[in-house]
Structures are given as C-alpha cells and as structure tokens.
CSV table of C-alpha atoms in Angstrom, one decimal:
chain,number,residue,atom,x,y,z
V,1375,MET,CA,167.0,80.4,104.5
V,1376,ILE,CA,166.2,78.7,107.8
V,1377,LYS,CA,162.5,78.6,106.8
V,1378,ARG,CA,163.3,77.0,103.5
V,1379,LEU,CA,165.6,74.5,105.2
V,1380,ALA,CA,163.0,73.7,107.9
V,1381,SER,CA,160.4,73.0,105.2
V,1382,LEU,CA,162.5,70.1,103.7
V,1383,PRO,CA,161.4,66.6,104.8
V,1384,GLN,CA,165.1,65.5,105.1
V,1385,PHE,CA,165.7,68.3,107.6
V,1386,LYS,CA,162.9,67.1,109.9
V,1387,ILE,CA,164.3,63.5,109.8
V,1388,ILE,CA,167.9,64.7,110.4
V,1389,VAL,CA,166.8,66.9,113.4
V,1390,SER,CA,164.7,64.2,114.9
V,1391,THR,CA,167.4,61.6,114.5
V,1392,ALA,CA,170.2,63.8,115.9
V,1393,VAL,CA,168.2,64.9,118.9
V,1394,CYS,CA,167.1,61.3,119.7
V,1395,SER,CA,170.6,60.0,119.3
V,1396,LEU,CA,172.0,62.5,121.8
V,1397,ALA,CA,169.0,61.7,124.1
V,1398,PHE,CA,169.7,58.0,123.9
V,1399,LEU,CA,173.3,58.5,124.9
V,1400,TYR,CA,172.3,60.8,127.7
V,1401,PHE,CA,169.7,58.3,129.0
V,1402,LEU,CA,172.1,55.4,128.7
V,1403,PHE,CA,175.3,57.0,130.0
V,1404,GLY,CA,174.3,60.2,131.7
V,1405,LEU,CA,171.3,58.9,133.7
V,1406,GLU,CA,172.5,55.3,133.6
V,1407,LEU,CA,169.2,53.9,132.5
V,1408,ASN,CA,169.0,50.4,131.1
V,1409,ILE,CA,168.9,49.9,127.3
V,1410,PRO,CA,165.2,48.9,126.9
V,1411,LEU,CA,164.0,51.9,129.0
V,1412,SER,CA,166.3,54.2,127.0
V,1413,VAL,CA,165.0,52.9,123.7
V,1414,ILE,CA,161.4,53.4,124.9
V,1415,LEU,CA,162.1,57.0,126.0
V,1416,VAL,CA,163.9,57.8,122.8
V,1417,GLY,CA,161.0,56.3,120.8
V,1418,LEU,CA,158.6,58.5,122.6
V,1419,LEU,CA,160.8,61.5,122.1
V,1420,TYR,CA,161.2,60.8,118.4
V,1421,LEU,CA,157.5,60.5,118.0
V,1422,GLY,CA,157.0,63.8,119.8
V,1423,ILE,CA,159.6,65.7,117.8
V,1424,HIS,CA,158.4,64.2,114.6
V,1425,LEU,CA,154.8,65.3,115.3
V,1426,LEU,CA,155.9,68.7,116.3
V,1427,LEU,CA,158.0,69.2,113.2
V,1428,VAL,CA,155.3,67.8,110.9
V,1429,THR,CA,152.5,70.0,112.3
V,1430,TYR,CA,154.7,73.1,112.2
V,1431,ASP,CA,154.9,74.3,108.7
V,1432,PRO,CA,156.7,77.5,108.2
V,1433,GLN,CA,155.3,77.9,104.7
V,1434,VAL,CA,151.8,78.3,106.0
V,1435,SER,CA,151.5,82.0,106.7
V,1436,LEU,CA,148.7,83.9,108.4
V,1437,TYR,CA,147.0,84.9,105.2
V,1438,GLU,CA,147.0,81.3,103.9
V,1439,GLN,CA,145.4,80.2,107.1
V,1440,THR,CA,142.8,83.0,106.8
V,1441,ILE,CA,142.0,82.0,103.2
V,1442,LYS,CA,141.7,78.3,104.1
V,1443,GLU,CA,139.3,79.0,107.0
V,1444,ALA,CA,137.3,81.5,105.0
V,1445,ASN,CA,136.9,79.0,102.2
V,1446,ARG,CA,135.7,76.4,104.7
V,1447,LYS,CA,133.1,78.9,106.0
V,1448,LEU,CA,132.1,80.0,102.5
V,1449,ASN,CA,131.4,76.3,101.7
V,1450,GLY,CA,129.1,76.1,104.7
V,1451,ILE,CA,127.3,79.2,103.6
V,1452,ARG,CA,127.0,77.9,100.1
V,1453,HIS,CA,125.5,74.6,101.4
V,1454,SER,CA,123.0,76.5,103.6
V,1455,VAL,CA,121.9,78.8,100.8
V,1456,LEU,CA,120.6,75.8,98.9
V,1457,TYR,CA,117.9,75.4,101.6
V,1458,ILE,CA,116.8,79.1,101.6
V,1459,THR,CA,113.5,79.5,99.8
V,1460,ASP,CA,113.0,83.3,100.1
V,1461,ILE,CA,114.5,84.6,96.8
V,1462,ARG,CA,115.4,88.0,98.3
V,1463,ILE,CA,117.4,86.5,101.2
V,1464,LYS,CA,118.9,83.9,98.9
V,1465,THR,CA,120.1,86.7,96.6
V,1466,GLN,CA,121.6,88.7,99.5
V,1467,VAL,CA,123.4,85.7,100.9
V,1468,THR,CA,124.7,84.9,97.4
V,1469,GLU,CA,126.0,88.5,97.2
V,1470,ILE,CA,127.7,88.1,100.5
V,1471,ILE,CA,129.4,85.0,99.1
V,1472,ASN,CA,130.5,86.9,96.0
V,1473,ILE,CA,131.8,89.8,98.0
V,1474,THR,CA,133.8,87.5,100.2
V,1475,GLU,CA,135.2,85.7,97.2
V,1476,GLN,CA,136.4,89.1,95.8
V,1477,VAL,CA,138.0,89.9,99.2
V,1478,LEU,CA,139.8,86.5,99.1
V,1479,LYS,CA,141.0,87.2,95.5
V,1480,TYR,CA,142.2,90.6,96.7
V,1481,ILE,CA,144.3,89.3,99.6
V,1482,GLN,CA,145.7,86.5,97.5
V,1483,LYS,CA,146.8,89.0,94.9
V,1484,LYS,CA,148.2,91.3,97.5
V,1485,ASN,CA,149.6,88.4,99.6
V,1486,THR,CA,148.5,90.1,102.7
V,1487,SER,CA,146.2,89.7,105.7
V,1488,MET,CA,145.3,93.1,106.9
V,1489,PRO,CA,143.5,93.4,110.3
V,1490,LEU,CA,140.3,94.7,108.5
V,1491,VAL,CA,140.3,91.7,106.2
V,1492,ARG,CA,141.1,89.2,108.9
V,1493,ARG,CA,138.2,90.5,111.0
V,1494,MET,CA,135.9,90.3,108.1
V,1495,LEU,CA,137.0,86.8,107.2
V,1496,THR,CA,137.0,85.5,110.7
V,1497,PHE,CA,134.6,87.1,113.1
V,1498,TYR,CA,132.1,88.4,110.5
V,1499,LEU,CA,132.2,85.3,108.4
V,1500,ASP,CA,131.8,83.0,111.4
V,1501,ASN,CA,128.7,84.8,112.5
V,1502,THR,CA,127.3,85.0,109.0
V,1503,LEU,CA,127.7,81.2,108.6
V,1504,GLU,CA,125.9,80.6,111.9
V,1505,ILE,CA,123.1,83.1,111.1
V,1506,VAL,CA,122.6,81.7,107.5
V,1507,GLU,CA,122.5,78.1,108.8
V,1508,LYS,CA,120.0,79.1,111.5
V,1509,TYR,CA,117.9,80.9,109.0
V,1510,ALA,CA,117.8,78.0,106.6
V,1511,SER,CA,116.9,75.7,109.5
V,1512,LEU,CA,114.1,77.9,110.8
V,1513,GLN,CA,112.7,78.8,107.4
V,1514,ASN,CA,112.3,75.1,106.5
V,1515,GLN,CA,110.3,74.1,109.6
V,1516,LYS,CA,106.9,72.6,108.9
V,1517,TYR,CA,105.1,74.7,111.5
V,1518,ILE,CA,106.3,78.3,112.1
V,1519,ASP,CA,104.7,79.9,115.1
V,1520,PRO,CA,104.6,83.7,115.5
V,1521,SER,CA,107.7,83.9,117.7
V,1522,THR,CA,109.7,81.9,115.2
V,1523,MET,CA,108.4,84.2,112.4
V,1524,ALA,CA,109.6,87.2,114.4
V,1525,ILE,CA,113.1,85.6,114.7
V,1526,ILE,CA,113.1,84.9,111.0
V,1527,LYS,CA,112.3,88.5,110.3
V,1528,LYS,CA,115.1,89.7,112.6
V,1529,ILE,CA,117.5,87.4,110.8
V,1530,GLU,CA,116.4,88.6,107.4
V,1531,ASP,CA,117.1,92.2,108.5
V,1532,LEU,CA,120.4,91.1,109.9
V,1533,ILE,CA,121.4,89.4,106.6
V,1534,THR,CA,120.6,92.7,104.8
V,1535,SER,CA,122.9,94.5,107.3
V,1536,ILE,CA,125.6,91.9,106.8
V,1537,ARG,CA,125.5,92.3,103.1
V,1538,ILE,CA,125.7,96.1,103.4
V,1539,ASN,CA,128.7,95.8,105.8
V,1540,PHE,CA,130.5,93.4,103.5
V,1541,GLU,CA,130.0,95.7,100.6
V,1542,SER,CA,131.4,98.6,102.7
V,1543,GLN,CA,134.4,96.5,103.7
V,1544,LEU,CA,135.1,95.6,100.1
V,1545,ASN,CA,134.8,99.3,99.0
V,1546,LYS,CA,137.3,100.3,101.7
V,1547,LEU,CA,139.8,97.7,100.4
V,1548,LEU,CA,139.4,98.9,96.8
V,1549,LYS,CA,139.6,102.5,97.9
V,1550,ASN,CA,142.8,101.8,99.8
V,1551,ASP,CA,144.1,100.1,96.7
V,1552,LEU,CA,143.3,103.1,94.6
V,1553,SER,CA,145.0,105.4,97.2
V,1554,GLU,CA,148.1,103.3,97.0
V,1555,ILE,CA,148.2,103.6,93.2
V,1556,SER,CA,147.5,107.3,93.4
V,1557,ILE,CA,150.4,107.8,95.8
V,1558,LYS,CA,152.8,105.7,93.6
V,1559,MET,CA,151.8,107.7,90.6
V,1560,ASP,CA,152.4,111.0,92.4
V,1561,VAL,CA,155.8,109.8,93.6
V,1562,LEU,CA,156.7,108.6,90.1
V,1563,LYS,CA,155.6,112.0,88.6
V,1564,GLU,CA,157.8,113.9,91.1
V,1565,ILE,CA,160.8,111.7,90.3
V,1566,LEU,CA,160.3,112.2,86.5
V,1567,GLN,CA,160.0,116.0,87.0
V,1568,MET,CA,163.2,116.1,89.1
V,1569,GLU,CA,165.0,114.1,86.5
V,1570,GLU,CA,163.8,116.4,83.7
V,1571,GLY,CA,165.1,119.4,85.7
V,1572,GLN,CA,168.7,117.9,85.9
C-alpha cells in the first residue's frame, strides 16, 4: 500500500510541501533566521526533496531495469550488425540477438530477474556489445594488417563461443521451466490420488 501511495504524484507534492513547511517554521523560529534566508533554504530543500521523490520510482523493479538495459544493449548490437559483412558472423550475432530476445520474453512472462538471467543480460551482454562493435569497426577498415586480421579471427571465435554460451543459458532456463511444470504436475497428481482415496 505504501508503494502504491508513494507512486501517486499528489503524494510527492504533499510530502514535499509538508516537510518544507515544517523546515520553514524551524528555520524561522527555531534557528531564528531571517525570512529571505529561510525562504531560500526551504526552496533548496523543496527542490532536493522533489528531485529525490521524482527519481525514486517504487514501480520500477529490478527485472524492469534489467529489461530496459538489455534492450538498450540489444539496440546497440542490432546497429553494429548492420556493418558486419561476414555472413557467418552476421548470422551468429543475429542468433545472439534472437536468443536474448527469447530470454527477455521469458523473464517478462515470469516477472522475475534470476541471478543467471541478470548475469547474462548485464555482464555477458555488455561484453557482447563491446565485442560486436569492435568487430564491425575492425572489419570495415580499408587496410587490414596481419595483426588486425589475427584480432578479427579471435573475435570471430569469441562470437561463436558467445552464441554457444547464450544458447546454453536459454536451454537452462527452459529446462528449469520444464522442471517446475513437472514438479507441479507430480504434486497435483499426488493430491488427486489422495482425494480419490478418501
């Protein structure tokens, strides 16, 4: 209930006004400051409280922040993939994007942000974005010397490993989901058998 109340715009205004009114009285009578100085201090206090309450949104949960950040990173990867000319690598990066989208749909459906998923959508996706951007940049250079070519080859191998890792993470999620369903079915079956026996 407090979260719902705190999300209302009126609540933020009422809290800011109440705190500032009390602060004004304290500055004026308690500290015996003059009226202009009290007004300035209260104005600064109101601004600070208002900014604090506006930036704090109890409705935004951890999984929503994860989804928002993951989508931002995915957009960066989508943008970079446009500049990749190697069809095999372009396909693998596109598969990474598709797998990540499936994971995002999964956590939105489940309304959860498990540690495994958060790590995938934060640490792994951060590094994937950086690697794909670097690959696109290196691959499109006019002159590619042997050392750059060696780096490009290492990045291509790494992109393949990332795709395999992302597939593995998605399979773990789906396997966990199937395990949950299986457990629920077993429990329901036992309950039904117990009720039949009565």
